[in-house]
Coordinates of C-alpha atoms in Angstrom, one line a residue:
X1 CA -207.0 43.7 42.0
X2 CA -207.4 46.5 45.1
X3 CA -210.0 48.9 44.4
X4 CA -209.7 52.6 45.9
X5 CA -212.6 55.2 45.9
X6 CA -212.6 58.4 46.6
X7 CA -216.2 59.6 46.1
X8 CA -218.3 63.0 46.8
X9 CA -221.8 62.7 44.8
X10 CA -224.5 64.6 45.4
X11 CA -228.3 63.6 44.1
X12 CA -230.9 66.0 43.3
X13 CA -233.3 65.1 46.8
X14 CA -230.2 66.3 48.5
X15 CA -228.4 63.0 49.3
X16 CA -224.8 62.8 49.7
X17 CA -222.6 60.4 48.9
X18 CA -219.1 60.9 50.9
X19 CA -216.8 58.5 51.5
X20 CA -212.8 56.5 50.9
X21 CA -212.8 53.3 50.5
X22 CA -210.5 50.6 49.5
X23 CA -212.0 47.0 48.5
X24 CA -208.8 44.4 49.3
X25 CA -207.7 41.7 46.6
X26 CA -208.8 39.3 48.6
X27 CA -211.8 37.9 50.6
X28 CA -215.4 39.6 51.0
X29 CA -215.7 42.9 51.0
X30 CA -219.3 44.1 52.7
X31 CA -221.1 47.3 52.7
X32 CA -223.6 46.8 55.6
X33 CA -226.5 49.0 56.3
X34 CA -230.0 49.9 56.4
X35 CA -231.9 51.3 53.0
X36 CA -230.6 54.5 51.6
X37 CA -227.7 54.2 53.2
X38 CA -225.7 54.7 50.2
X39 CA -224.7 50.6 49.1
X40 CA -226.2 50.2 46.1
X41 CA -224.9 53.7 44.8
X42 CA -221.3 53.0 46.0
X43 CA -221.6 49.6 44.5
X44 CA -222.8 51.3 41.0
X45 CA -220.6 53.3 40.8
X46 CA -217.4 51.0 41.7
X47 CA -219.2 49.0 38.4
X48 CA -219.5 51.9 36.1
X49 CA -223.3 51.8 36.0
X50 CA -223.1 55.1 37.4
X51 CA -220.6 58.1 36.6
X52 CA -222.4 61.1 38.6
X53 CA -221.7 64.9 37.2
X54 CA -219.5 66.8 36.4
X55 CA -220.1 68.3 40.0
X56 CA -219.4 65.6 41.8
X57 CA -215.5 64.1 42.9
X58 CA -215.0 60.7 41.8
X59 CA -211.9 58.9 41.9
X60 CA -212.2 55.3 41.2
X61 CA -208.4 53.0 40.3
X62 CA -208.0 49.6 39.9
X63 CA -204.1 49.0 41.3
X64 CA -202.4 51.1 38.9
X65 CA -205.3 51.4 36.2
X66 CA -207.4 54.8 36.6
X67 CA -211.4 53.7 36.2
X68 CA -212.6 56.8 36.7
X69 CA -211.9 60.2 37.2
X70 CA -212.2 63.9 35.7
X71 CA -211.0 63.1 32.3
X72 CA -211.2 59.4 32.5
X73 CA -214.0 57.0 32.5
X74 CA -213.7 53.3 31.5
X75 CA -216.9 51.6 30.8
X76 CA -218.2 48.8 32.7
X77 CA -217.3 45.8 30.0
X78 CA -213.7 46.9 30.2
X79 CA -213.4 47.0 33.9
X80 CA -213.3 43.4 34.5
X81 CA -216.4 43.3 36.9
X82 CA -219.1 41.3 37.2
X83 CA -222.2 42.5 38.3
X84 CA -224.8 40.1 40.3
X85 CA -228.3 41.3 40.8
X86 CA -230.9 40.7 43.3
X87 CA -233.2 39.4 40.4
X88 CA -231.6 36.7 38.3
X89 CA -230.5 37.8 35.0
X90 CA -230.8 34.2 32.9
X91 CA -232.0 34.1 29.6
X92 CA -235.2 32.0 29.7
X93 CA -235.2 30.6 26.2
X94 CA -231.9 28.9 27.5
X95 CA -231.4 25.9 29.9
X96 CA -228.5 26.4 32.4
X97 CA -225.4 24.5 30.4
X98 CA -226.1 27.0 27.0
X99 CA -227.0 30.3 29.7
X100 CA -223.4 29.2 31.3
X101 CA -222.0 28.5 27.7
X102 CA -223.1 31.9 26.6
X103 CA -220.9 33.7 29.4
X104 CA -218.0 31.5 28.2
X105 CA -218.2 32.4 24.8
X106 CA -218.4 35.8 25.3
X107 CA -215.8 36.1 28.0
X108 CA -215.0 40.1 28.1
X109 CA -211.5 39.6 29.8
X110 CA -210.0 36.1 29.5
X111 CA -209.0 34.0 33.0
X112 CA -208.2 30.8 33.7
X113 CA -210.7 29.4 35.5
X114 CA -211.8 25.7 34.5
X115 CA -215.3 25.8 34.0
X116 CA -215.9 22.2 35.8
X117 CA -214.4 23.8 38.2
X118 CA -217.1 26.4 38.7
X119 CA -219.3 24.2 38.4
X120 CA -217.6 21.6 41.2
X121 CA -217.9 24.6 43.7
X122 CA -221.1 25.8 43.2
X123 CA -222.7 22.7 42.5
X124 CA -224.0 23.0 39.2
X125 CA -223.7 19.3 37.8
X126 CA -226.8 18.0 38.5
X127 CA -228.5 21.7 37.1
X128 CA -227.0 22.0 33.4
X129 CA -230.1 19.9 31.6
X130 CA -232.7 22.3 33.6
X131 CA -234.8 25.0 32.1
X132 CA -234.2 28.1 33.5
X133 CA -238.1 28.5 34.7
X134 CA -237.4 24.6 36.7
X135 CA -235.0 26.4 39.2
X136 CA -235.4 27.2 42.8
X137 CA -234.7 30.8 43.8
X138 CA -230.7 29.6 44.9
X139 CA -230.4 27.2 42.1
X140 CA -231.0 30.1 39.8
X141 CA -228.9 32.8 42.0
X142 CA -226.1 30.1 41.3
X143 CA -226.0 30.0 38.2
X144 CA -226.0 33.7 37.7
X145 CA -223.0 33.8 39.8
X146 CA -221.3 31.2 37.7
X147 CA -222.0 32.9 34.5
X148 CA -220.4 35.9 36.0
X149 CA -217.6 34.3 36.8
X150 CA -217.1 32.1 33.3
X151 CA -217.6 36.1 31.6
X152 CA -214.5 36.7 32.5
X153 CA -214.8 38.8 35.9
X154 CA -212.1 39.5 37.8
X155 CA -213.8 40.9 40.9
X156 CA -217.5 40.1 42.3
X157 CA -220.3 42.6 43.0
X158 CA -223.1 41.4 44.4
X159 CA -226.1 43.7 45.0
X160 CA -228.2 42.1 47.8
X161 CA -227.9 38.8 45.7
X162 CA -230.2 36.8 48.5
X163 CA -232.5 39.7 49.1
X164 CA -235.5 38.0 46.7
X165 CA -235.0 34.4 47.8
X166 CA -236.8 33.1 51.1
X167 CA -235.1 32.3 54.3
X168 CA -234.3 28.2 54.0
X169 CA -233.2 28.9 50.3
X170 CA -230.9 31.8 51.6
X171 CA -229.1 29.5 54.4
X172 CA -228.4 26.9 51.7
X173 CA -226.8 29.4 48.9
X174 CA -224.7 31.1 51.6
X175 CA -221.9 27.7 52.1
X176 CA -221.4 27.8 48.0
X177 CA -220.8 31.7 48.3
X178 CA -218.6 31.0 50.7
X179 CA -216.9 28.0 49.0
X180 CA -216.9 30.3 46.0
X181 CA -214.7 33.2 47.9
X182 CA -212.2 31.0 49.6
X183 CA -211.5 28.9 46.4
X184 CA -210.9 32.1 44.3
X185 CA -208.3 34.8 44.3
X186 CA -210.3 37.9 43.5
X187 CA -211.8 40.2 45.3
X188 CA -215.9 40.5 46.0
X189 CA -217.5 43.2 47.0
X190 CA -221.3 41.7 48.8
X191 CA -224.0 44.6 49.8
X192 CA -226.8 43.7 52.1
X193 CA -228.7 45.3 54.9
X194 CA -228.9 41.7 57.0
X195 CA -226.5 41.5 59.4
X196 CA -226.9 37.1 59.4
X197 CA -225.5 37.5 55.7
X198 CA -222.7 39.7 56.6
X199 CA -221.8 37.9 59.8
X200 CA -221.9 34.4 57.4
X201 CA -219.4 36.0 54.5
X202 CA -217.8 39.2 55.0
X203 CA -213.8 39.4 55.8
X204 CA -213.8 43.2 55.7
X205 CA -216.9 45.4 56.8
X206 CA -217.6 48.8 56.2
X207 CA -220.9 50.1 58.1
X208 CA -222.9 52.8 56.0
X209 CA -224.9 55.5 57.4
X210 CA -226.4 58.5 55.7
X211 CA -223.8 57.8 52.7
X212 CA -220.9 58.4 55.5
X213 CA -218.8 55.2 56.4
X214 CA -219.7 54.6 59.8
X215 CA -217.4 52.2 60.8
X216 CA -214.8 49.6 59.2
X217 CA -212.9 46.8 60.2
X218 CA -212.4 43.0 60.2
X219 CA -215.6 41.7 60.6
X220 CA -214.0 39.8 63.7
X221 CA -213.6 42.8 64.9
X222 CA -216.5 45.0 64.1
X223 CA -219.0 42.1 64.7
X224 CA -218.8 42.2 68.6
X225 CA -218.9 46.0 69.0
X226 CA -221.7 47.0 70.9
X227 CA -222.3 50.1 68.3
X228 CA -223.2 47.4 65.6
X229 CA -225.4 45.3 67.5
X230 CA -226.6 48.0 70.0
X231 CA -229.7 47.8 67.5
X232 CA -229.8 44.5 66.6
X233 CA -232.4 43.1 69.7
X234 CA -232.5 39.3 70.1
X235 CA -230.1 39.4 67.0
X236 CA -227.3 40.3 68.5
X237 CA -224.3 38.0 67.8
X238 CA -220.3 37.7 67.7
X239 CA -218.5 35.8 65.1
X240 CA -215.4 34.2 65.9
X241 CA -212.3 32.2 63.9
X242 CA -211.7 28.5 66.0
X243 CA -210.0 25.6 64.4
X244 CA -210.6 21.8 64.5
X245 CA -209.0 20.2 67.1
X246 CA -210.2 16.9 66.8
X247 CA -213.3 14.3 67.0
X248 CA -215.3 13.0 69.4
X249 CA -216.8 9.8 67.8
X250 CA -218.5 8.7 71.1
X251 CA -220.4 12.0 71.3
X252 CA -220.9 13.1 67.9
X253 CA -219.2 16.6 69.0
X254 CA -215.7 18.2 67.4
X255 CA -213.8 20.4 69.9
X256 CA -212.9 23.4 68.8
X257 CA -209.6 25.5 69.8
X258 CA -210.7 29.3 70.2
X259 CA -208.0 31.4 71.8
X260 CA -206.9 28.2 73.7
X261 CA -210.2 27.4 75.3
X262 CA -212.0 24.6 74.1
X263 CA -215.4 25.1 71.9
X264 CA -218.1 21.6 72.0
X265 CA -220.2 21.9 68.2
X266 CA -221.3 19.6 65.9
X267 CA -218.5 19.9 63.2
X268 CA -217.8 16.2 61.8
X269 CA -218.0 17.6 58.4
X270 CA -214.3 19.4 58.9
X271 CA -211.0 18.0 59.0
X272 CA -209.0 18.6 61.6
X273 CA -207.0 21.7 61.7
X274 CA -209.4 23.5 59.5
X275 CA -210.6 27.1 60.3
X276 CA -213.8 27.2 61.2
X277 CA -216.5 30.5 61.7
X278 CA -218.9 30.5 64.8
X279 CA -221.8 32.8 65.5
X280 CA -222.4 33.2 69.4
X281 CA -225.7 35.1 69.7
X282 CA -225.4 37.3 72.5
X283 CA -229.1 36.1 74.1
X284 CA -227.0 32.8 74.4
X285 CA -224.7 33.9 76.7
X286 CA -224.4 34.6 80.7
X287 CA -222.3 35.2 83.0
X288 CA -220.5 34.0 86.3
X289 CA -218.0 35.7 88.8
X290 CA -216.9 32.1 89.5
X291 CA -216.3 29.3 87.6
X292 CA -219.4 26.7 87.6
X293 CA -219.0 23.4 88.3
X294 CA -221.2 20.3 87.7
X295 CA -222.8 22.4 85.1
X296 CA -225.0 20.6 81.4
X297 CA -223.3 23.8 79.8
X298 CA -220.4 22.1 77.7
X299 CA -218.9 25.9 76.8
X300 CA -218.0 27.7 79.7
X301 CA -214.8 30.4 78.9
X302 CA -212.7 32.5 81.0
X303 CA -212.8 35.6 80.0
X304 CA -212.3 39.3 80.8
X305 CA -215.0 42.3 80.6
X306 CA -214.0 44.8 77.8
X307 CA -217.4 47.4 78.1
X308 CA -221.3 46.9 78.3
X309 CA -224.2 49.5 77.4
X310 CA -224.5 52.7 78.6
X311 CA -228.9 52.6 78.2
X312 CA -231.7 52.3 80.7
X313 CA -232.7 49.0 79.2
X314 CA -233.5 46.2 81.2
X315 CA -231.2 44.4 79.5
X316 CA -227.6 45.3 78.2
X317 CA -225.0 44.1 76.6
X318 CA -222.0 43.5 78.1
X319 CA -218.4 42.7 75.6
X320 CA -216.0 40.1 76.8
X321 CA -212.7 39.4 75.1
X322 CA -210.9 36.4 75.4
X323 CA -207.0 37.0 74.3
X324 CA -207.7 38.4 70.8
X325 CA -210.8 37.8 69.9
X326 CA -214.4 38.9 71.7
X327 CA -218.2 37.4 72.2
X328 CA -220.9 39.5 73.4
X329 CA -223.5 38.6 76.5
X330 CA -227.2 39.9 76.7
X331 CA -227.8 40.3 80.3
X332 CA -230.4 41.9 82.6
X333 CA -228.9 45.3 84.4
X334 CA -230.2 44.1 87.6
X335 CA -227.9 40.8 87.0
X336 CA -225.0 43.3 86.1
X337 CA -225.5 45.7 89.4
X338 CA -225.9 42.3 91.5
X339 CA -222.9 41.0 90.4
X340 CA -220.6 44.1 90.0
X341 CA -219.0 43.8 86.6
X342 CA -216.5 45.9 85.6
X343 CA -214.2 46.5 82.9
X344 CA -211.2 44.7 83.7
X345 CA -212.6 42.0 85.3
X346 CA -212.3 38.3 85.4
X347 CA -215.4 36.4 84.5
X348 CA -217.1 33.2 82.7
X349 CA -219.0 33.1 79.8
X350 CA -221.8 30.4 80.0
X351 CA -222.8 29.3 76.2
X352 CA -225.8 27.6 75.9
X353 CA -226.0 27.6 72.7
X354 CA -223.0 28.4 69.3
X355 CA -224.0 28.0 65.6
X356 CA -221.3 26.9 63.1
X357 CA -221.0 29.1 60.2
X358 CA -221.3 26.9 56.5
X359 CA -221.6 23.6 57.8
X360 CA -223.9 22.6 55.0
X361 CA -224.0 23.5 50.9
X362 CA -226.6 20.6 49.7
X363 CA -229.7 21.6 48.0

């Protein structure tokens, strides 16, 4: 299923909607900005929980199948979507096997997904006996998921799913979403204004601003730009794709082939030749004309300088790519003049420190 948009809406305060879009059949799909940028709307609307006016242009197909348009609208139960909340919608009267049974009674479009399946990836086993009201935050945003998926959908929305569930419960639902996307064949579409979600999940990023698409991309691509992270502070980060090279038993450490450079993380959990996602914070990284020797910094890459900040800062970032892929450096502007970087040029990147994206999903 590839969803197209074409949408012009226009609210009563005076905000406008305006934007193309195109949500792939595949992988994570994320609309990433700050409040009022336009997400939720967008994501509404792709749902059919919102049609707008007669005043406003919306064009909304599904491959070959019109959703919405002048003279067409197809409601949301007929559209194949299901729709995940920020507050979990679970019937409290029901433990989790008859909430989950429910869905799978009442499937509004038939698939053929296994329901042990569902279960297996998103760990629900040990959950099905619970009341509803005995769940953590994540154990309950799972099992919303799940019953999206035994409904019957055929494409994900999820509306800041994590956005009500604190921070150590987020980092341990974010492996089974991921789990969940690279184990099924459908597109999702995942809204949230924290970049650490997006930089976890997304495949495809579109950057909202003002209800104008700001940007858009692979989030390999977009998530070293300095635009994206020019605002981002100490947060500032770079994902990149490496795969398993192999184990070091002796050290505990799995080396890592980004680019053909070698990457040192903890990754025993992999098999080798798996993909695996890295987030390099930019704070992390430094810089030498010259490659350092005797050095307790395991990650030291040859790379080149692509751009750096144009501010008065005391610090800037500075974008290095190494062959097709990029990591991003936080640097003083005194360090930058001292050491005359320019684009072009040949320098290492010192990491101190790389986290490895979805090592974990226990709970």
């Amino acid at each position: 299923m590839e969803i197209r948009a074409d949408i012009h809406l226009t609210r009563s305060a005076g905000f406008i909607l305006d934007m193309n879009i195109t949500v792939q059949p595949n992988g994570i799909t994320a609309l990433f900005g700050p409040s009022g940028s336009g997400k939720s709307t967008l994501l509404r609307l792709l749902a059919g929980l919102e049609r707008g006016t007669v005043q406003d242009r919306i064009r909304i197909t599904s491959d070959d199948t019109v959703w919405q348009d002048e003279t067409t609208f197809v409601p949301p139960e007929k559209r194949g979507i299901g729709f995940v909340f920020q507050q979990q919608q679970l019937f409290p009267h029901l433990n989790v096997q008859e909430n989950l049974l429910f869905a799978l009674n009442r499937q509004h479009t038939q698939n053929d997904l296994d329901a042990d399946q569902v279960y297996e990836w998103l760990n629900l086993m040990p959950l099905l006996d619970k009341n509803v009201n005995q769940l953590s935050g994540g154990e309950a945003q799972r099992v919303a998921i799940a019953r999206v998926l035994l409904n019957g959908a055929r494409c994900i929305l999820l509306d800041e799913p994590l956005g009500s569930i604190d921070t150590a419960s987020r980092s341990r639902i974010l492996p089974y979403l991921d789990r969940l996307h690279r184990n099924l064949q459908i597109p999702m579409v995942y809204v949230s204004h924290s970049y650490e979600e997006i930089s976890y999940l997304a495949d495809y990023l579109f950057v909202l601003e003002d209800g104008k698409i700001k940007s858009k991309g692979s989030l390999l691509e977009l998530s070293s730009t300095l635009e994206l992270n020019s605002t981002e502070g100490d947060s500032a980060a770079a994902v990149i794709q490496c795969r398993v090279s192999r184990h070091d038993p002796t050290y505990r450490l799995s080396e890592l082939d980004f680019e053909g450079a070698k990457i040192f993380v903890n990754a025993e959990n992999y098999q080798v030749d798996d993909s695996v996602r890295l987030r390099i914070p930019a704070r992390d990284v430094s810089i030498a004309t010259s490659q350092p020797v005797n050095s307790s910094i395991l990650n030291i890459l040859e790379v080149e300088v692509v751009s750096f900040e144009e501010s008065p800062g005391p610090s800037i970032l500075v974008r290095l790519r190494r062959n097709n892929q990029f990591i991003l450096a936080r640097i003083t502007r005194k360090s930058l003049n001292i050491l005359n970087i320019q684009p072009g040029q040949k320098v290492y990147a010192q990491i101190k420190s790389v986290a490895l994206l979805m090592e974990s999903t226990s709970e």
